[in-house]
Short mmCIF file of C-alpha atoms in Angstrom, two decimals:
data_model
loop_
_atom_site.label_atom_id
_atom_site.label_comp_id
_atom_site.label_asym_id
_atom_site.label_seq_id
_atom_site.Cartn_x
_atom_site.Cartn_y
_atom_site.Cartn_z
CA MET C 255 131.94 71.50 137.89
CA GLY C 256 132.84 73.36 135.19
CA SER C 257 136.62 73.10 135.58
CA THR C 258 136.01 69.25 136.09
CA SER C 259 134.43 69.22 132.83
CA VAL C 260 136.84 71.16 130.97
CA GLU C 261 139.88 69.37 132.50
CA GLY C 262 137.96 65.77 131.42
CA ARG C 263 137.21 67.22 127.65
CA HIS C 264 140.95 68.27 127.32
CA GLY C 265 141.92 65.20 128.95
CA ARG C 266 140.36 63.19 126.17
CA GLN C 267 141.82 65.43 123.44
CA ILE C 268 145.24 64.45 124.75
CA TRP C 269 144.56 60.92 124.56
CA ALA C 270 143.12 61.42 121.02
CA ALA C 271 146.24 63.25 120.01
CA ARG C 272 148.24 60.09 121.47
CA GLY C 273 146.11 57.70 119.71
CA ALA C 274 146.49 59.50 116.43
CA LEU C 275 150.28 59.39 116.52
CA ALA C 276 150.31 55.67 117.63
CA ALA C 277 148.02 54.96 114.66
CA VAL C 278 150.32 56.64 112.14
CA ALA C 279 153.30 54.71 113.64
CA VAL C 280 151.67 51.69 113.40
CA ALA C 281 150.51 52.21 109.83
CA LEU C 282 154.08 53.23 108.87
CA LEU C 283 155.75 50.22 110.65
CA LEU C 284 153.20 47.55 109.62
CA PRO C 285 154.34 47.34 105.89
CA LEU C 286 158.05 47.13 107.16
CA VAL C 287 157.51 44.28 110.02
CA GLN C 288 155.14 42.39 107.76
CA GLY C 289 156.57 42.67 104.25
CA GLY C 290 160.35 43.82 105.13
CA VAL C 291 162.52 45.25 102.50
CA ALA C 292 160.07 43.96 99.80
CA GLY C 293 157.09 45.56 101.62
CA MET C 294 158.83 48.99 101.65
CA ILE C 295 159.77 48.80 97.96
CA LEU C 296 156.11 48.03 97.00
CA LEU C 297 155.04 50.98 99.08
CA ALA C 298 157.52 53.26 97.04
CA VAL C 299 156.11 51.45 93.80
CA GLY C 300 152.50 52.64 95.05
CA ALA C 301 153.58 56.28 95.80
CA ALA C 302 155.08 56.13 92.46
CA GLY C 303 151.92 54.69 90.93
CA VAL C 304 149.85 57.46 92.52
CA GLY C 305 152.22 60.03 90.66
CA VAL C 306 151.75 58.19 87.30
CA THR C 307 147.89 58.40 87.69
CA CYS C 308 147.91 61.98 88.50
CA ALA C 309 150.07 62.70 85.53
CA ALA C 310 147.96 60.45 83.00
CA LEU C 311 144.90 62.21 84.01
CA TRP C 312 146.45 65.45 83.18
CA TRP C 313 147.52 64.00 79.84
CA THR C 314 143.59 62.75 79.52
CA LEU C 315 142.53 66.28 79.71
CA SER C 316 145.13 68.02 77.96
CA ARG C 317 145.28 65.79 74.84
CA ARG C 318 143.32 64.35 72.11
CA GLY C 319 142.76 61.53 70.00
CA ILE C 320 145.13 58.33 70.65
CA LEU C 321 147.11 60.07 73.36
CA ARG C 322 144.21 60.89 75.23
CA VAL C 323 143.08 57.09 75.03
CA ALA C 324 146.47 55.72 75.87
CA ALA C 325 146.72 58.25 78.89
CA ALA C 326 143.02 57.33 80.20
CA LEU C 327 143.97 53.56 79.79
CA LEU C 328 147.27 54.35 81.82
CA ALA C 329 145.13 56.25 84.61
CA VAL C 330 143.10 53.01 85.13
CA ALA C 331 145.72 50.38 84.46
CA THR C 332 148.26 51.97 86.89
CA PRO C 333 146.40 51.75 90.28
CA ALA C 334 145.14 48.21 88.91
CA GLY C 335 148.75 47.06 88.54
CA VAL C 336 149.60 48.24 91.80
CA VAL C 337 146.68 46.39 93.64
CA VAL C 338 147.88 43.15 91.82
CA LEU C 339 151.53 43.48 92.81
CA PHE C 340 150.40 43.94 96.51
CA ALA C 341 147.97 40.87 96.18
CA ARG C 342 150.44 38.78 94.56
CA ALA C 343 152.82 39.69 97.49
CA ASN C 344 150.15 38.74 99.79
CA LEU C 345 150.22 42.32 101.26
CA LEU C 346 147.03 43.63 99.94
CA TRP C 347 145.65 43.12 103.80
CA VAL C 348 148.38 45.20 105.05
CA VAL C 349 147.78 48.14 102.76
CA SER C 350 143.96 47.67 103.56
CA VAL C 351 144.74 48.03 107.49
CA SER C 352 147.43 50.59 106.94
CA ALA C 353 144.74 52.50 105.24
CA LEU C 354 142.13 51.96 108.30
CA LEU C 355 144.87 53.14 110.71
CA TRP C 356 145.32 56.23 108.70
CA GLY C 357 141.64 57.14 108.71
CA ALA C 358 141.34 56.57 112.60
CA ALA C 359 144.56 58.74 112.96
CA VAL C 360 142.60 61.46 111.18
CA TRP C 361 139.65 61.09 113.07
CA SER C 362 141.25 61.24 116.18
CA GLY C 363 143.46 64.10 115.31
CA ARG C 364 140.48 66.24 114.31
CA TYR C 365 138.83 65.53 117.61
CA ALA C 366 142.10 66.43 119.48
CA LEU C 367 142.41 69.53 117.75
CA ARG C 368 138.63 70.29 117.72
CA SER C 369 139.06 73.12 120.46
CA THR C 370 141.61 75.04 118.31
CA GLY C 371 140.64 74.06 114.84
CA LEU C 372 139.17 76.36 112.25
CA ARG C 373 135.71 77.17 113.25
CA GLN C 374 132.71 78.60 111.20
CA GLY C 375 132.64 82.21 111.33
CA ARG C 376 129.13 82.94 113.67
CA LEU C 377 126.97 85.53 111.88
CA LYS C 378 125.28 87.67 114.50
CA GLU C 379 121.74 87.69 114.15
CA TYR C 380 119.52 90.64 114.27
CA ARG C 381 115.90 90.70 115.37
CA THR C 382 113.56 92.64 112.96
CA PRO C 383 109.89 92.75 112.46
CA PRO C 384 108.31 90.58 109.72
CA PRO C 385 107.79 92.31 106.51
CA LEU C 386 104.45 93.67 105.56
CA HIS C 387 104.98 93.47 101.79
CA PRO C 388 107.31 90.67 100.72
CA PHE C 389 108.04 90.07 96.80
CA LEU C 390 109.19 87.10 95.68
CA LEU C 391 110.41 85.63 92.20
CA LEU C 392 110.12 82.18 91.55
CA ASN C 393 111.99 80.02 88.70
CA PRO C 394 109.89 76.84 87.88
CA ARG C 395 112.77 75.31 86.13
CA SER C 396 115.35 75.64 89.05
CA GLY C 397 116.48 72.52 90.67
CA GLY C 398 114.49 70.33 88.40
CA GLY C 399 111.34 71.79 89.34
CA LYS C 400 111.22 72.28 92.97
CA VAL C 401 109.10 75.41 92.86
CA GLU C 402 106.08 73.24 92.00
CA ARG C 403 107.38 69.85 94.08
CA PHE C 404 107.22 71.98 97.34
CA SER C 405 104.29 74.11 96.65
CA LEU C 406 106.36 77.20 96.97
CA ARG C 407 103.98 79.54 95.44
CA GLU C 408 101.08 78.52 97.38
CA LYS C 409 102.81 78.65 100.58
CA ALA C 410 104.28 81.80 99.89
CA GLU C 411 101.03 83.41 98.88
CA SER C 412 99.36 82.21 102.05
CA LEU C 413 102.07 83.94 104.18
CA GLY C 414 101.24 87.35 102.38
CA ALA C 415 103.87 87.50 99.69
CA ARG C 416 103.28 88.81 96.22
CA VAL C 417 104.49 86.22 93.79
CA VAL C 418 105.91 86.40 90.23
CA LEU C 419 106.46 83.07 88.47
CA LEU C 420 109.13 83.67 86.14
CA ASP C 421 108.20 82.30 82.31
CA PRO C 422 110.82 79.46 81.14
CA GLU C 423 110.17 80.05 77.70
CA HIS C 424 111.06 83.72 77.74
CA HIS C 425 113.88 85.70 78.85
CA GLN C 426 113.15 88.00 81.96
CA ASP C 427 114.95 90.89 83.35
CA VAL C 428 114.82 89.96 87.00
CA THR C 429 116.64 92.96 88.04
CA ALA C 430 113.75 95.35 86.41
CA LEU C 431 111.18 93.27 87.99
CA ALA C 432 112.89 93.57 91.50
CA ARG C 433 113.05 97.37 90.85
CA GLU C 434 109.69 97.78 89.95
CA ALA C 435 108.45 95.87 92.98
CA VAL C 436 110.46 98.28 95.11
CA ALA C 437 108.84 101.01 93.51
CA ASP C 438 105.61 99.28 94.16
CA GLY C 439 106.35 99.33 98.08
CA ALA C 440 107.97 96.03 98.63
CA ASP C 441 109.76 95.73 101.72
CA LEU C 442 111.43 92.35 101.11
CA LEU C 443 112.61 90.58 97.89
CA GLY C 444 113.25 87.04 97.63
CA VAL C 445 114.18 84.65 95.16
CA ALA C 446 113.63 80.97 94.57
CA GLY C 447 116.18 80.08 91.64
CA GLY C 448 119.94 79.52 91.14
CA ASP C 449 122.51 81.70 92.79
CA GLY C 450 123.21 83.54 89.33
CA THR C 451 119.60 84.92 89.79
CA GLN C 452 119.98 85.26 93.76
CA ALA C 453 123.04 87.65 93.19
CA LEU C 454 121.21 90.02 90.52
CA VAL C 455 118.12 90.63 93.39
CA ALA C 456 120.58 90.70 96.28
CA ALA C 457 122.12 93.52 94.56
CA VAL C 458 118.81 95.73 94.35
CA ALA C 459 117.97 94.55 98.08
CA ALA C 460 121.39 96.03 98.94
CA GLU C 461 121.00 99.19 97.00
CA HIS C 462 117.73 100.00 98.71
CA GLY C 463 118.61 98.57 102.27
CA LEU C 464 116.03 95.95 101.87
CA PRO C 465 116.14 92.52 103.49
CA PHE C 466 116.73 89.57 101.12
CA LEU C 467 115.12 86.17 101.25
CA VAL C 468 117.16 82.96 100.06
CA ILE C 469 115.01 80.16 99.02
CA SER C 470 116.98 77.21 98.53
CA ALA C 471 115.42 75.83 95.28
CA GLY C 472 118.31 75.90 92.88
CA THR C 473 120.57 72.93 92.03
CA ARG C 474 123.50 73.36 94.06
CA ASN C 475 122.55 75.99 96.53
CA HIS C 476 126.21 77.12 97.58
CA PHE C 477 124.97 80.36 98.98
CA ALA C 478 122.04 78.89 100.86
CA MET C 479 124.67 76.21 102.17
CA ASP C 480 126.86 78.77 103.54
CA LEU C 481 123.96 80.40 105.26
CA GLY C 482 122.88 77.44 106.96
CA LEU C 483 119.55 76.80 105.39
CA ASP C 484 117.86 73.76 104.80
CA ARG C 485 118.67 72.56 101.16
CA ASP C 486 116.54 69.71 101.32
CA ASP C 487 113.13 71.59 101.96
CA PRO C 488 113.13 74.91 100.27
CA ALA C 489 109.85 75.63 101.72
CA ALA C 490 111.32 75.86 105.23
CA CYS C 491 113.10 78.96 104.04
CA LEU C 492 109.66 80.71 103.64
CA ASP C 493 109.66 80.54 107.53
CA ALA C 494 111.65 83.37 107.72
CA LEU C 495 108.71 85.63 106.52
CA THR C 496 107.04 85.16 109.81
CA ASP C 497 109.62 83.78 112.13
CA GLY C 498 113.14 85.30 111.14
CA VAL C 499 116.00 87.03 111.82
CA GLU C 500 118.38 88.70 109.89
CA LEU C 501 122.20 88.24 108.87
CA ARG C 502 124.53 91.00 107.63
CA VAL C 503 126.71 89.38 104.53
CA ASP C 504 129.16 90.63 101.91
CA LEU C 505 128.12 91.21 98.33
CA CYS C 506 130.76 91.12 95.56
CA PHE C 507 130.77 92.97 92.18
CA ALA C 508 132.92 92.13 88.83
CA ASN C 509 132.98 95.22 87.16
CA ASP C 510 129.04 96.18 87.69
CA ARG C 511 127.85 92.45 88.05
CA PRO C 512 126.90 91.24 91.45
CA PHE C 513 128.06 87.69 92.63
CA VAL C 514 127.15 85.75 95.75
CA ASN C 515 129.44 82.69 95.37
CA ASN C 516 132.30 83.51 93.00
CA ALA C 517 133.50 84.69 89.64
CA SER C 518 135.66 82.26 87.42
CA PHE C 519 138.13 83.38 84.81
CA GLY C 520 140.09 81.59 82.22
CA VAL C 521 139.10 77.70 81.70
CA TYR C 522 135.95 77.47 83.42
CA GLY C 523 134.56 80.70 82.10
CA ALA C 524 135.32 79.67 78.54
CA VAL C 525 133.78 76.07 79.27
CA VAL C 526 130.47 77.54 80.30
CA GLN C 527 130.10 79.87 77.46
CA SER C 528 130.04 76.77 75.12
CA PRO C 529 126.46 76.59 73.54
CA GLY C 530 126.67 72.87 73.95
CA TYR C 531 127.43 73.17 78.15
CA ARG C 532 124.00 72.96 79.36
CA ASP C 533 122.93 69.87 77.68
CA ASP C 534 126.46 67.97 77.81
CA LYS C 535 128.91 69.42 80.40
CA VAL C 536 131.32 66.57 80.48
CA GLY C 537 131.65 66.12 76.62
CA THR C 538 131.83 69.79 76.10
CA ALA C 539 134.64 70.17 78.65
CA LEU C 540 136.34 67.20 77.14
CA ASP C 541 136.29 68.73 73.90
CA LEU C 542 137.65 72.39 74.86
CA LEU C 543 140.00 71.40 77.70
CA PRO C 544 143.18 70.46 75.55
CA ASP C 545 143.24 73.84 73.70
CA LEU C 546 142.59 75.71 76.89
CA LEU C 547 145.05 73.88 79.18
CA THR C 548 147.82 74.31 76.67
CA ARG C 549 146.94 77.51 75.86
CA GLN C 550 146.12 77.27 72.30
CA ARG C 551 142.90 78.89 72.62
CA GLY C 552 141.50 81.53 75.32
CA PRO C 553 142.87 84.79 76.85
CA ARG C 554 146.26 85.21 78.52
CA LEU C 555 145.39 86.05 81.98
CA THR C 556 147.18 88.47 84.52
CA ALA C 557 145.74 88.85 87.97
CA HIS C 558 146.55 91.43 90.50
CA ALA C 559 145.38 91.03 94.11
CA ASP C 560 146.49 93.46 96.61
CA GLY C 561 150.12 93.81 95.40
CA THR C 562 150.45 90.07 94.28
CA THR C 563 150.53 89.25 90.57
CA PHE C 564 149.85 85.92 88.93
CA THR C 565 151.23 85.64 85.31
CA ASP C 566 149.47 83.64 82.86
CA PRO C 567 147.37 81.25 84.89
CA GLN C 568 144.87 78.94 83.09
CA ALA C 569 142.18 79.68 85.65
CA VAL C 570 141.51 82.33 88.41
CA LEU C 571 138.84 81.96 90.86
CA VAL C 572 137.65 85.16 92.79
CA SER C 573 135.00 84.46 95.72
CA ASN C 574 133.04 86.36 98.04
CA ASN C 575 135.01 85.46 101.01
CA PRO C 576 137.79 82.78 100.78
CA TYR C 577 136.99 79.04 100.29
CA HIS C 578 138.33 76.28 102.75
CA ILE C 579 140.83 74.46 100.74
CA ASP C 580 142.92 72.46 103.82
CA ASP C 581 140.95 69.55 103.66
CA PRO C 582 138.66 67.48 100.84
CA LEU C 583 135.78 67.31 103.85
CA GLY C 584 135.31 71.05 103.68
CA PHE C 585 136.54 72.13 100.34
CA GLY C 586 134.01 74.36 98.54
CA ARG C 587 132.71 75.64 101.77
CA ARG C 588 133.56 79.31 103.17
CA GLN C 589 134.57 79.81 106.91
CA ARG C 590 132.59 83.21 106.88
CA LEU C 591 130.49 85.44 104.58
CA ASN C 592 131.19 88.76 106.35
CA SER C 593 135.05 89.06 106.48
CA GLY C 594 135.24 91.75 104.02
CA ARG C 595 138.10 89.75 101.96
CA LEU C 596 137.76 88.41 98.71
CA GLY C 597 139.10 84.64 98.05
CA VAL C 598 141.55 84.36 95.29
CA LEU C 599 142.50 80.85 93.68
CA SER C 600 144.97 80.81 90.84
CA VAL C 601 145.94 77.49 88.87
CA LYS C 602 148.94 77.59 86.52
CA VAL C 603 149.90 74.02 85.57
CA ASP C 604 152.12 73.37 82.40
CA SER C 605 153.21 69.96 82.73
CA ALA C 606 151.95 66.59 83.85
CA LEU C 607 154.55 66.89 86.89
CA GLU C 608 152.99 70.00 88.14
CA ALA C 609 149.58 68.44 87.60
CA ALA C 610 150.47 65.77 89.86
CA GLU C 611 151.82 68.16 92.44
CA LEU C 612 148.83 69.98 92.55
CA LEU C 613 146.40 66.84 92.79
CA LEU C 614 148.65 65.60 95.72
CA ASP C 615 149.07 68.98 97.54
CA PRO C 616 145.93 71.19 97.24
CA HIS C 617 148.36 74.09 98.96
CA GLY C 618 149.77 74.04 95.30
CA PHE C 619 146.89 76.60 94.46
CA GLY C 620 148.10 80.09 94.35
CA ALA C 621 145.78 81.11 97.19
CA LEU C 622 145.36 84.42 99.31
CA THR C 623 142.91 86.97 100.22
CA ALA C 624 142.22 90.49 98.81
CA HIS C 625 140.17 93.55 99.11
CA GLU C 626 140.44 94.02 95.36
CA VAL C 627 141.04 91.86 92.56
CA ILE C 628 141.97 93.20 89.03
CA ILE C 629 141.86 90.43 86.24
CA ASP C 630 143.50 91.68 82.98
CA ALA C 631 144.04 90.00 79.60
CA ASP C 632 145.10 90.32 76.09
CA GLU C 633 141.54 90.53 74.76
CA PRO C 634 139.30 93.24 75.16
CA ARG C 635 136.41 91.32 76.75
CA LEU C 636 136.81 88.12 78.82
CA GLN C 637 134.25 85.21 79.25
CA VAL C 638 133.25 84.90 82.91
CA GLY C 639 131.48 82.51 84.81
CA LEU C 640 129.45 84.32 87.64
CA ASP C 641 127.98 82.18 90.06
CA GLY C 642 127.92 79.34 87.16
CA GLU C 643 126.08 81.74 84.85
CA ALA C 644 128.09 82.58 81.67
CA THR C 645 128.63 86.42 80.70
CA THR C 646 131.08 88.55 79.18
CA LEU C 647 132.69 91.39 80.61
CA ASP C 648 135.11 94.27 79.57
CA THR C 649 138.77 93.94 80.66
CA PRO C 650 140.09 94.94 82.83
CA VAL C 651 137.62 93.26 85.14
CA ARG C 652 137.72 94.82 88.52
CA CYS C 653 136.39 92.53 91.43
CA ARG C 654 135.52 94.37 94.76
CA ILE C 655 133.67 93.53 97.85
CA GLU C 656 131.20 95.53 99.73
CA ARG C 657 131.21 94.26 103.50
CA ARG C 658 127.92 93.47 105.09
CA VAL C 659 125.72 95.53 103.24
CA LEU C 660 123.23 92.22 102.34
CA ARG C 661 120.50 92.08 104.82
CA VAL C 662 119.97 88.21 104.59
CA ARG C 663 116.57 87.22 106.26
CA VAL C 664 116.50 83.35 107.25
CA PRO C 665 114.06 81.28 109.53
CA ARG C 666 115.12 81.65 113.10
CA GLU C 667 114.98 77.83 113.37
CA ARG C 668 117.20 76.47 110.69
CA PRO C 669 119.91 73.47 110.39
CA GLY C 670 122.79 75.93 110.39
CA VAL C 671 126.23 75.71 109.12
CA PRO C 672 128.47 72.80 110.99
CA ASP C 673 131.91 73.73 112.00
CA LEU C 674 134.61 73.32 109.24
CA PRO C 675 136.88 70.28 110.02
CA PRO C 676 139.92 71.49 111.65
CA ARG C 677 143.45 71.41 109.71
CA LEU C 678 145.37 68.58 110.80
CA ASP C 679 148.44 70.05 112.70
CA TRP C 680 150.87 67.31 113.34
CA ARG C 681 153.31 69.31 115.34
CA ARG C 682 150.23 70.57 117.43
CA LEU C 683 149.45 67.00 118.06
CA ARG C 684 152.76 66.20 119.29
CA LYS C 685 152.90 68.99 121.63
CA LEU C 686 149.25 68.07 122.93
CA ALA C 687 150.13 64.50 123.18
CA ALA C 688 153.30 65.23 125.57
CA THR C 689 151.13 67.32 127.83
CA VAL C 690 150.86 65.98 131.24
CA GLY C 691 148.26 66.52 134.21
CA ARG C 692 146.87 69.74 134.84
CA THR C 693 148.96 71.92 132.22
CA ALA C 694 146.57 70.15 129.87
CA VAL C 695 143.90 72.82 130.87
CA PRO C 696 143.47 75.23 128.03
CA ALA C 697 144.75 78.82 128.99
CA ARG C 698 141.33 80.42 128.23
CA SER C 699 139.71 78.28 131.40
CA ALA C 700 142.01 80.41 133.32
CA ALA C 701 141.55 83.67 131.64
CA GLY C 702 137.92 82.97 131.95
CA ARG C 703 138.02 83.08 135.88
CA THR C 704 135.91 85.75 137.69
CA HIS C 705 137.86 88.75 138.57
CA PRO C 706 137.52 89.48 142.24
CA ASP C 707 136.11 92.86 141.93
CA LYS C 708 133.77 91.94 138.84
CA PRO C 709 130.67 89.98 139.03
CA ALA C 710 130.82 86.98 136.56
CA ARG C 711 129.01 87.52 133.13
CA ARG C 712 126.03 84.96 132.43
CA ASP C 713 125.79 83.14 129.66
CA ASN C 714 122.16 83.36 128.51
CA ARG C 715 122.46 80.60 126.18
CA ALA C 716 123.51 78.13 129.00
CA ALA C 717 120.86 79.47 131.29
#
C-alpha cells in the first residue's frame, strides 16, 4: 500500500515535470507562431524595455532634481510604451497567454520538485515543565497598539506572569529590567515588542540559560514568522506559558550587541539613523540615497567573511542564519534558525547596467555563509541597523553567532513554518520528465525497506 502510494505520487511529479516543460515550450513558441518574425522582434523589444526600466529605477534612486524626475518618467513610460506596441500589433493577448503559461510552468515545476526541493529546517522540540515565575515586558506602542488590542497584559497576568508595561514617553533599559527580573527569581523572560527589543532580552535569557518567550506584537515580527508563531494573534503566543515546548535556536552579536534577525551596514544603516526616518521612511530614503549610492557620503566598507573579502560595497547584510534568495516567494525567510552559520549579502552597484543585472538576477548578490564576519571601514564608528533599530558601533565590527544557545518557548499548537518553495532546476525537471516506469520510484523508498535481520522502525507520528 505504501509502495503504491509512493509510486503514484512520484508518477504525478513526473507528469507535472512534463507539463512544466510543455508549458514553457508553448509559451516560447506562441509569439513566433502567432506573430512570426515581428512577434519575436517585439519580444526582444519587451526584454530591452525591462532592462531600460530597471536602469531608470536606478537613476531615480541615485540622482536628484530634473534627472530624477526624467528617470522616474522613463521608468513609467517604458513599460507603458511596450504594452502599446504589443496592443497595436494585436499581440497583447499572446503576451498574456504566454505569461499565464509561464506561471503554470513554475507551479508545475515546483510541484514536481517538491520532494527534492528546499525544505524548512525542522527544529527539534523539547518538552519542559511550565515556568513558575515568568516575567514579561510589554511595549504598548508596538504594532500600533497590539498589547491593548489583544489584552495581552490581562491574559499574561491571568496565567501567572509578572508583567511590566514599558513607558512609551521615557526610555527604559530593557536589559537592566530583564537582569533585575532574573535576580528576583524569574524562570522565563518574554517580550511583546519589536525584534530589536526581543534581541536585548533574549541575550539576557541566553546568558542565564532561561527560556525566552516571543510574543508577536511587533509590526513585522520576522523572528516570530521564522519560529512558526501566529503573527495574527499575539495572544496565542501566551499559550506557551501553560502548554509549550522549547526550541534551541542561534543568537548573534555585532560586537557586544545581540540581534535575532540581521545587522545592516552601509546604505540602510545610514538611512535608519536619520532623525526623520521614523516619521517619513520613503522621503528620508529618497533624500539620502543619491549621496549614499554614489559614495559621496557614508563610510567605505570592507567585509571579511571566513576568507572572502568584499571591497567597497554600498551595503552588507549579516543575518542570523542565511536568508532564502532563490525565489521571490521565499525571499526574506530563513530555511533554518539553528545552523550555526551567519548569512552574508553584499551589494555593490556602480552603474545602471549593474543595477539592471542585479534586479533581473538576485544571484548577483554577493551571498555566502560564514562563522564570523568582520566589517571594517574608513571611519572609527559605523552606523548600523540592528533588527531595524539604529545604533552606532566601533569599527571594526565583529559579527559572530552562538549556536543553539537560546531556549525559545513556543506554544505546542502553533501554525508552524511552511516549507520554502523549491528552487526551479530545469535540468532536474528534464531528467524527471524523461523518467519512465518504475525507475521513477525515488531511491529512498528502496533504501527504506526493512532489513531482513532488523525490525521495522515504527513512525509514531503516522501511528
